[in-house]
PDB file of C-alpha atoms in Angstrom:
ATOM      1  CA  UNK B   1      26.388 100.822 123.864  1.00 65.00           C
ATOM      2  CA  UNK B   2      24.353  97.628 123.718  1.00 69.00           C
ATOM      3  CA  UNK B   3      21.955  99.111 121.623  1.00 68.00           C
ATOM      4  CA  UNK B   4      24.607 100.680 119.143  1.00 73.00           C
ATOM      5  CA  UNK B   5      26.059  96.841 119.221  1.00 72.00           C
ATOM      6  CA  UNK B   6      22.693  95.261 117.979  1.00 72.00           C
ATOM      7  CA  UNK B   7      22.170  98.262 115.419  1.00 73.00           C
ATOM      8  CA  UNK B   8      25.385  96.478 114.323  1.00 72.00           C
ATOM      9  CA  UNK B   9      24.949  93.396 114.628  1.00 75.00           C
ATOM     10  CA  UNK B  10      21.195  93.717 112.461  1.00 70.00           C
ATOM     11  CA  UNK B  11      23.344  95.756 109.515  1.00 73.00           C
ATOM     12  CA  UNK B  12      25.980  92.676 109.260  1.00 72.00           C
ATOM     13  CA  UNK B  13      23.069  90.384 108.897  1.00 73.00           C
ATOM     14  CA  UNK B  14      21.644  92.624 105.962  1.00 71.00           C
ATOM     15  CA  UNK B  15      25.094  92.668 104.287  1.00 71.00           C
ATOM     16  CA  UNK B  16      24.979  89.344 104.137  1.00 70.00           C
ATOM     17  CA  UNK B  17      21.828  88.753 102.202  1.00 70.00           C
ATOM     18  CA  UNK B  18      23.224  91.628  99.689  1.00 69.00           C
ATOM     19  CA  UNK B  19      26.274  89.824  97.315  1.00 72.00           C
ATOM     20  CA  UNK B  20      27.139  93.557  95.818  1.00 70.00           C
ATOM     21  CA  UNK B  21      28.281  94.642  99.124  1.00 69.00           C
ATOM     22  CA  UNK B  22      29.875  91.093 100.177  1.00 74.00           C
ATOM     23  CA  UNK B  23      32.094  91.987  97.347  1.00 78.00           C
ATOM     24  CA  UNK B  24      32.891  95.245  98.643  1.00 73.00           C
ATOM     25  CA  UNK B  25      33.849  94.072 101.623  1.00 75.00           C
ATOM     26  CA  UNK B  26      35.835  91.443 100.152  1.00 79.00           C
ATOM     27  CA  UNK B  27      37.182  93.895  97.584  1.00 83.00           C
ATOM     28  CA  UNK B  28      40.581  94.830  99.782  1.00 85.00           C
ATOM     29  CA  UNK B  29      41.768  91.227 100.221  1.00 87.00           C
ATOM     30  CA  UNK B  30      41.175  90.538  96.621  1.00 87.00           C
ATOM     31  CA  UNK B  31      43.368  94.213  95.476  1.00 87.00           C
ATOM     32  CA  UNK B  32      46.310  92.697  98.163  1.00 86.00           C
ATOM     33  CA  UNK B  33      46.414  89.604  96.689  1.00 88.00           C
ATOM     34  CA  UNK B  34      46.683  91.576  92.885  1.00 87.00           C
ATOM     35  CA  UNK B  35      49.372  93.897  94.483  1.00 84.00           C
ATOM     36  CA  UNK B  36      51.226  90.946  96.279  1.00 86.00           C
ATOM     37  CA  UNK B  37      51.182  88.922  93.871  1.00 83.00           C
ATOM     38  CA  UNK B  38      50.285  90.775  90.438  1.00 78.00           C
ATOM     39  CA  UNK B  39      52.384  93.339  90.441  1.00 79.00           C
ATOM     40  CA  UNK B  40      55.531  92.076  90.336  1.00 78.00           C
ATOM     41  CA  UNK B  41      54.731  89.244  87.947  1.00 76.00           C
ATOM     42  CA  UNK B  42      53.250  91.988  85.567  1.00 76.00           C
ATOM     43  CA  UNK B  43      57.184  93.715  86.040  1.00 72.00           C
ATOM     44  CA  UNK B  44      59.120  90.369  85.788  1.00 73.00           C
ATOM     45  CA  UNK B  45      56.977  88.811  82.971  1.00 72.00           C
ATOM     46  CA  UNK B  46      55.474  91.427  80.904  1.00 63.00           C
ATOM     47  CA  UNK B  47      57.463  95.093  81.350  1.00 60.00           C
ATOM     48  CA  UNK B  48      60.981  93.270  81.168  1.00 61.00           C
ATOM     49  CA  UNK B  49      59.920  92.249  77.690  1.00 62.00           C
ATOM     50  CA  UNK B  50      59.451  96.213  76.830  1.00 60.00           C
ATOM     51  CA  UNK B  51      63.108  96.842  78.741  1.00 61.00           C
ATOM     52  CA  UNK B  52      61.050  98.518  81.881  1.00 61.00           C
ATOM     53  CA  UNK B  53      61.219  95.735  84.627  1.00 63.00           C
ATOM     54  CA  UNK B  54      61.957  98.264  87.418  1.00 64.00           C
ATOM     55  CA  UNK B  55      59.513 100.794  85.935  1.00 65.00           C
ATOM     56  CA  UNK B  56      56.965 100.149  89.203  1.00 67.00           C
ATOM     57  CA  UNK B  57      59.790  99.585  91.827  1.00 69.00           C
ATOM     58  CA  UNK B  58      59.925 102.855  92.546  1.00 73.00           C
ATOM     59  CA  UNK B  59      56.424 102.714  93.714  1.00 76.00           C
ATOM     60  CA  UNK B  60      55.967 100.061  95.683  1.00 80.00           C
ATOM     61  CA  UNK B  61      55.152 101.870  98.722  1.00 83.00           C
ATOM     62  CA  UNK B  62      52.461 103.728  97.118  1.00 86.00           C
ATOM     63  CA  UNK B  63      50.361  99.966  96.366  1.00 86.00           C
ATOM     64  CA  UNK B  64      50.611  99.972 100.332  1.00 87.00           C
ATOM     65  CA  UNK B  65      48.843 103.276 100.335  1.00 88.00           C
ATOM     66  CA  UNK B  66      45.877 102.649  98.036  1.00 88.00           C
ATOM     67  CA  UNK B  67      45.490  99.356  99.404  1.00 89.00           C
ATOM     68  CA  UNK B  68      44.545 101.055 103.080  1.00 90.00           C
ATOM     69  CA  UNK B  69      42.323 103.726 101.086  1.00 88.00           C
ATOM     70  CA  UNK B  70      40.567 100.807  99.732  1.00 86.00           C
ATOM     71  CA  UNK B  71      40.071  99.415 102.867  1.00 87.00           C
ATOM     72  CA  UNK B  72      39.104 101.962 104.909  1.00 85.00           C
ATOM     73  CA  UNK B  73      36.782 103.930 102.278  1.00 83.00           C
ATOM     74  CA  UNK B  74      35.015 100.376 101.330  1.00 81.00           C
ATOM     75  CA  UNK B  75      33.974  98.951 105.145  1.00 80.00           C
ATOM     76  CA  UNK B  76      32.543 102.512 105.414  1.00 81.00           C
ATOM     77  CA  UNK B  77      31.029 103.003 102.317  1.00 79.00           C
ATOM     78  CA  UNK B  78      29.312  99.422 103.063  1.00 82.00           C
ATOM     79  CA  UNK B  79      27.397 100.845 106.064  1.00 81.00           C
ATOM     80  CA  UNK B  80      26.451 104.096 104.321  1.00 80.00           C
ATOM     81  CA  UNK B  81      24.957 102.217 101.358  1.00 80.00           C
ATOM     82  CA  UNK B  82      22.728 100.799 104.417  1.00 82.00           C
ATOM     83  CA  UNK B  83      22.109 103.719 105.481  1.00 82.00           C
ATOM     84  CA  UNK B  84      20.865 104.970 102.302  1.00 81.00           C
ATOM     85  CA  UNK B  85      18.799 101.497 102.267  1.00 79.00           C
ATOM     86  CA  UNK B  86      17.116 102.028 105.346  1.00 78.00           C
ATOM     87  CA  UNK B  87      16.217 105.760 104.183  1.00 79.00           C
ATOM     88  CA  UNK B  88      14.444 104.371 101.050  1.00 77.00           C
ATOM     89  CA  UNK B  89      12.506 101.884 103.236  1.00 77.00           C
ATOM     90  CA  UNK B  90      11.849 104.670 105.657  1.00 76.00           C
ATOM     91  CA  UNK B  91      13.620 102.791 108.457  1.00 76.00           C
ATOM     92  CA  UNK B  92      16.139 105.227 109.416  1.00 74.00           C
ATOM     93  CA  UNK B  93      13.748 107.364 110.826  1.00 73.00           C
ATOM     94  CA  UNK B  94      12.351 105.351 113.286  1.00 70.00           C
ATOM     95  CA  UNK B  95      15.194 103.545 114.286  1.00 72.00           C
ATOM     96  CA  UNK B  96      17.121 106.853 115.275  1.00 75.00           C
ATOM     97  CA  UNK B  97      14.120 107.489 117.788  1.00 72.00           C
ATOM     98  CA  UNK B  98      15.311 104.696 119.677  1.00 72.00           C
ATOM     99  CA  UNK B  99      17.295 105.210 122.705  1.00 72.00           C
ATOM    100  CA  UNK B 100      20.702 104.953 120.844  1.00 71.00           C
ATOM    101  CA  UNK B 101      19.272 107.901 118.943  1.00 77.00           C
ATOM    102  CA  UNK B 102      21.158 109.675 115.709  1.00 78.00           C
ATOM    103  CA  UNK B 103      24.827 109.569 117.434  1.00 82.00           C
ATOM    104  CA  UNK B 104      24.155 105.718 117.855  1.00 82.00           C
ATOM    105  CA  UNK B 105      22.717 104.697 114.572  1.00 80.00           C
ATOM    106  CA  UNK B 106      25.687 106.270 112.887  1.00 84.00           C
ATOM    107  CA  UNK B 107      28.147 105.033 115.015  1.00 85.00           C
ATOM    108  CA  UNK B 108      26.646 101.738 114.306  1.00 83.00           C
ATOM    109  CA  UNK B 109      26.334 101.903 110.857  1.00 84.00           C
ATOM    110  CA  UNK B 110      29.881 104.366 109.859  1.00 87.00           C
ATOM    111  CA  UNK B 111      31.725 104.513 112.705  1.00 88.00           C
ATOM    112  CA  UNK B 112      32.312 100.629 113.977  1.00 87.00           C
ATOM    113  CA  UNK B 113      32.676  99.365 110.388  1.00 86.00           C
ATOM    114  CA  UNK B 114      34.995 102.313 110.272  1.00 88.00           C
ATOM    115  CA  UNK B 115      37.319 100.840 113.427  1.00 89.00           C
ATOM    116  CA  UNK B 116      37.070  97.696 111.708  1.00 88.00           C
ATOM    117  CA  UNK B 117      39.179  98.650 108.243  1.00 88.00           C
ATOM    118  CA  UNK B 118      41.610 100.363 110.858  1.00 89.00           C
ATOM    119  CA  UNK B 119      42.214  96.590 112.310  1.00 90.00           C
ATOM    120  CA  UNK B 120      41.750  94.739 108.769  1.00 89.00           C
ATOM    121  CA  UNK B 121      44.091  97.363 107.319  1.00 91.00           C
ATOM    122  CA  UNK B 122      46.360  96.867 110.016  1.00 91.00           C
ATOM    123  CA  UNK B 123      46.732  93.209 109.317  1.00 90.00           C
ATOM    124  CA  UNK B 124      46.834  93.352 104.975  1.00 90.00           C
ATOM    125  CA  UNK B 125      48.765  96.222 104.667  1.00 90.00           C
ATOM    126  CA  UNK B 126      52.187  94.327 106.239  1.00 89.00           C
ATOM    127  CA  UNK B 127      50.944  91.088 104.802  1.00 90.00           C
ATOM    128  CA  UNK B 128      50.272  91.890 101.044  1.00 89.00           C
ATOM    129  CA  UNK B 129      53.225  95.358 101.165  1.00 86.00           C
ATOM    130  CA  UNK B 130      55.254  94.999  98.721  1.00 81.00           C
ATOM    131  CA  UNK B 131      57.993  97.151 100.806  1.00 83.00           C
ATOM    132  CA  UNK B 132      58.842  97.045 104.328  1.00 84.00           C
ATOM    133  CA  UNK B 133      56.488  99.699 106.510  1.00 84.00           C
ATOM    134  CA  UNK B 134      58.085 101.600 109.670  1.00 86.00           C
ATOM    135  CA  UNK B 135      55.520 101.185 112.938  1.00 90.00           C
ATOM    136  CA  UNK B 136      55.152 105.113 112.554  1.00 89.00           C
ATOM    137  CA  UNK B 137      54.023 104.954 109.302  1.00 89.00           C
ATOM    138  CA  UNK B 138      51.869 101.906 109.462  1.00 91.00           C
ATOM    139  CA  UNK B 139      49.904 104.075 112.411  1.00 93.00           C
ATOM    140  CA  UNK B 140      49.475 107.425 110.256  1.00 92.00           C
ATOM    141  CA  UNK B 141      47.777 104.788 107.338  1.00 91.00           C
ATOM    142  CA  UNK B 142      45.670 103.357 109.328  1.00 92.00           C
ATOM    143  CA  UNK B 143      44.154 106.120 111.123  1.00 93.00           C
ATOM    144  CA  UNK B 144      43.916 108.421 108.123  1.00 92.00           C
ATOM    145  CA  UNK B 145      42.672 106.043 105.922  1.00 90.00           C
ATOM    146  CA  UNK B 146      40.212 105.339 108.847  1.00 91.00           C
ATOM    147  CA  UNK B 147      39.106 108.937 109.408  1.00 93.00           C
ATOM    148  CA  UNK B 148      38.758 109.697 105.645  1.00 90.00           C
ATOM    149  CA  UNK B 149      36.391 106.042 104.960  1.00 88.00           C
ATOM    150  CA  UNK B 150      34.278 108.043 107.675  1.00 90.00           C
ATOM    151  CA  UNK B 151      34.261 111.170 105.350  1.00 90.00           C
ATOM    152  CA  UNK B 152      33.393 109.147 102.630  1.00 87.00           C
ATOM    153  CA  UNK B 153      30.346 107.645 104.223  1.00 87.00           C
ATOM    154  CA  UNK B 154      29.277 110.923 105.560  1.00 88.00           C
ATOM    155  CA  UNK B 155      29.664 112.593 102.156  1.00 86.00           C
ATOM    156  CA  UNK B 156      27.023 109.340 100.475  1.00 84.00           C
ATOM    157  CA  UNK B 157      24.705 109.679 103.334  1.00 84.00           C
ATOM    158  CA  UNK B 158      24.490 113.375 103.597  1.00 84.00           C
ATOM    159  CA  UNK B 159      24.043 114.062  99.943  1.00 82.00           C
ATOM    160  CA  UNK B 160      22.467 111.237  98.319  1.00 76.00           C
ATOM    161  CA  UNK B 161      18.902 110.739  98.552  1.00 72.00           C
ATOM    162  CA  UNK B 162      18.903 107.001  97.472  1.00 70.00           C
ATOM    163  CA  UNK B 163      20.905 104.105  96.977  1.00 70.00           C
ATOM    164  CA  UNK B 164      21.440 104.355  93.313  1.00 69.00           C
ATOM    165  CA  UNK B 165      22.798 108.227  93.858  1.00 72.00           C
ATOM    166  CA  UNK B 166      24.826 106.680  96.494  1.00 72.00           C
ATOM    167  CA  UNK B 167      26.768 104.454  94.261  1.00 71.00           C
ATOM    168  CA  UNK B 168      27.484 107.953  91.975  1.00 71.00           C
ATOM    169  CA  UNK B 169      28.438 109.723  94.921  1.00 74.00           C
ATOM    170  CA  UNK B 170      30.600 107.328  96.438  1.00 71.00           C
ATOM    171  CA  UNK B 171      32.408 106.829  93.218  1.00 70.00           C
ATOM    172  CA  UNK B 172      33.323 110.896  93.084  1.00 71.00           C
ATOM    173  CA  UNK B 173      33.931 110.906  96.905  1.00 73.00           C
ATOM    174  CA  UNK B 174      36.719 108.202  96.307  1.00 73.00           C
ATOM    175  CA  UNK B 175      38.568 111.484  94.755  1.00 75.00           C
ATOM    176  CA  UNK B 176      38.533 112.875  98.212  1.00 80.00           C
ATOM    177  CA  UNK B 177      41.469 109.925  99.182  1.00 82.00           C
ATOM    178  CA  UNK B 178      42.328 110.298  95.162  1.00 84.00           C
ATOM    179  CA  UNK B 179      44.233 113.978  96.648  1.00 89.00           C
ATOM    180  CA  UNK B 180      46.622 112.460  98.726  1.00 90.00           C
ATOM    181  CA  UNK B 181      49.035 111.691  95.367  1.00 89.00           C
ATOM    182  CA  UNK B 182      48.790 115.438  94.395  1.00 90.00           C
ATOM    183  CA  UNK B 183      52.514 116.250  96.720  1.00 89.00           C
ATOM    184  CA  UNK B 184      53.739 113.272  95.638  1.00 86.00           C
ATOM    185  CA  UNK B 185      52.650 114.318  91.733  1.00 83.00           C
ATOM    186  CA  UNK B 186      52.616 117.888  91.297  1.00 84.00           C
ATOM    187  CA  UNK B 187      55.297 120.357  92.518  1.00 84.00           C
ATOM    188  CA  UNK B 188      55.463 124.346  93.015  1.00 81.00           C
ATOM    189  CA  UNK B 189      52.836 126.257  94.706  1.00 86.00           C
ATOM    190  CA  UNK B 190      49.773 124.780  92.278  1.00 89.00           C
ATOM    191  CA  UNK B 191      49.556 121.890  94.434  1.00 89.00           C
ATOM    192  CA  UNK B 192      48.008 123.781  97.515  1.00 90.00           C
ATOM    193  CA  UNK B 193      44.838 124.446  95.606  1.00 90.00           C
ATOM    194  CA  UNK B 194      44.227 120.490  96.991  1.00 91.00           C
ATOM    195  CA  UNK B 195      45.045 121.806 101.035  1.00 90.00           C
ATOM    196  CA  UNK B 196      41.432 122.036 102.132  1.00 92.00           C
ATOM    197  CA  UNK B 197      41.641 118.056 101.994  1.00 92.00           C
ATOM    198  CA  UNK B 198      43.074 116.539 104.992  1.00 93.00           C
ATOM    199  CA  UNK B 199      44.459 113.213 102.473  1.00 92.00           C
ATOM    200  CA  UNK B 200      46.923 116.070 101.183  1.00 92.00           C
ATOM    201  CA  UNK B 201      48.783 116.680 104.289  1.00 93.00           C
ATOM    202  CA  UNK B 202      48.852 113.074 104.644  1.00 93.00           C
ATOM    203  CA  UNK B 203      50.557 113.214 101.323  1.00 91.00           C
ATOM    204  CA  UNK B 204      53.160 115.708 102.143  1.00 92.00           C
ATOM    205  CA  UNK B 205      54.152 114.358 105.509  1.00 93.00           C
ATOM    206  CA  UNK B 206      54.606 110.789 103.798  1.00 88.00           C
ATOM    207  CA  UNK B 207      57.178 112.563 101.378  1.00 87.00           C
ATOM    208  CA  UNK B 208      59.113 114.778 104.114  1.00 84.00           C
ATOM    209  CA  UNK B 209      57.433 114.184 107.358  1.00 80.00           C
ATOM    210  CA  UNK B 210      56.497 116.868 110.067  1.00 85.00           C
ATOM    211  CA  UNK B 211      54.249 116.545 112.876  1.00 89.00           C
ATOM    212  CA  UNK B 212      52.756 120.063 111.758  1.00 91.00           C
ATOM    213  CA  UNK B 213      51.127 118.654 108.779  1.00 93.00           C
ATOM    214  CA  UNK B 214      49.681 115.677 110.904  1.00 94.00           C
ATOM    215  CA  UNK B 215      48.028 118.460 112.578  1.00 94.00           C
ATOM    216  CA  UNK B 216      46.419 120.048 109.885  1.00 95.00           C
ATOM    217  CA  UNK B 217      45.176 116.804 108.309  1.00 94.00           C
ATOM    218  CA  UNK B 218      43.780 116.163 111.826  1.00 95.00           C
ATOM    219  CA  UNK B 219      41.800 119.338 112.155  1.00 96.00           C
ATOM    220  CA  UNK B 220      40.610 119.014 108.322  1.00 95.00           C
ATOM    221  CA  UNK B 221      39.414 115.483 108.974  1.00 94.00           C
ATOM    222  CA  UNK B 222      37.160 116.999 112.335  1.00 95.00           C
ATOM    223  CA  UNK B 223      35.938 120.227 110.263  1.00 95.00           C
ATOM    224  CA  UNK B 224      34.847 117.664 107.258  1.00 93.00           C
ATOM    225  CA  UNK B 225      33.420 115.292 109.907  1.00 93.00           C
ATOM    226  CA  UNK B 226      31.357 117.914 111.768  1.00 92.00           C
ATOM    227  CA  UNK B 227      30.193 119.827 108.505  1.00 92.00           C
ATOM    228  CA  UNK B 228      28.855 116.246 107.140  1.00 89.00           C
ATOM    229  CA  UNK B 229      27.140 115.142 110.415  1.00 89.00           C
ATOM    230  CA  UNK B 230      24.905 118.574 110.577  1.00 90.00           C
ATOM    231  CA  UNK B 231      24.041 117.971 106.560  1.00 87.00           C
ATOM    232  CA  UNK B 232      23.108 114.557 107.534  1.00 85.00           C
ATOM    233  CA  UNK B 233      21.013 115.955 111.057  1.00 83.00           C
ATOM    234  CA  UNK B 234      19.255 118.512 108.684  1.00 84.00           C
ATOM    235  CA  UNK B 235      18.371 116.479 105.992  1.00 78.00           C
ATOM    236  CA  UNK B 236      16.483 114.179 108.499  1.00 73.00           C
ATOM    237  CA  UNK B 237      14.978 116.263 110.146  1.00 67.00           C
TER     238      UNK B 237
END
């Protein structure tokens, strides 16, 4: 574990020196402030003029939602983009033959920044919510939103080959939370052709609940997971 916690430590130090991904890190704080505060100046000062000043109140809860996405997807996107860095200057390589080994320089670089959205999300979510947020749903965000940031990483490390592919990737991976709206936006039978991603059972238990679906959203999020990780092994290899 020491050695996974100074893999760690060395990729926070590189962040630092990059401003692109200080602003990505910073990027959640900045989209709760804009939701705080934004949104419902936009609806008193600018949609009341039209006659629409409740036209977003209805989805107020939803701002709490992307705002976790944001979180969790960004922190882990950070430490793939690292990753990706570290393949281009043929670092990865050697640094996975330490004693940590590929488990640990993962961990290091998806996985911890990964539990750190789940506690940063856990603090802006009730701070910059727009509606009050039950304990049991406040949980559900922040581990979902946690697991599928780790996707996301996986997905820009396992199939980009550089940084500048990473930034593509990472922008069409972000459709991969993008599928938890489909319950809430599309009705009948149509909207299953989204069920193979585990954000769309989160979607469907946050409109009608059901521990069932919480399953299924788990067991997605390890098959994704897995599948990812054994891309990633094989491409090193």
């Amino acid at each position: 574990m020491r050695a996974v916690n100074k893999m760690f430590i060395y990729m926070v130090k590189q962040i630092t020196q990059e401003m692109m991904m200080l602003m990505l890190a910073a990027a959640p704080i900045l989209a709760g402030v804009f939701f705080r505060v934004g949104i419902p100046f936009l609806e008193k000062n600018v949609l009341s003029r039209f006659g629409m000043e409740q036209m977003l109140a209805p989805y107020y809860e939803i701002f709490g939602w992307l705002l976790a996405m944001l979180t969790g997807m960004l922190f882990a996107f950070v430490g793939g983009l690292v990753v990706l860095g570290e393949i281009d200057d043929n670092l990865a390589k050697y640094i996975m033959v330490t004693p940590a080994g590929m488990k640990g320089y993962l961990c290091s670089r998806i996985i911890i920044p990964a539990l750190i959205s789940g506690g940063v999300t856990l603090v802006l979510v009730p701070l910059f919510s727009l509606t009050p947020i039950n304990i049991a749903k406040l949980i559900v965000m922040v581990i979902s939103t946690m697991f599928s940031g780790i996707v996301t990483a996986l997905l820009v490390v396992a199939i980009s080959s550089n940084k500048v592919e990473g930034m593509a990737v990472g922008k069409l991976s972000g459709l991969f939370g993008v599928t938890f709206f489909v319950p809430l936006a599309i009705n009948g039978t149509i909207k299953y052709a989204f069920c193979l991603f585990p954000m769309f059972w989160i979607g469907e238990w946050s409109i009608s609940g059901g521990w069932g679906k919480l399953v299924m959203a788990a067991i997605e999020f390890f098959i994704w997971i897995y599948a990812m990780f054994l891309r990633f092994r094989k491409k090193m290899e």
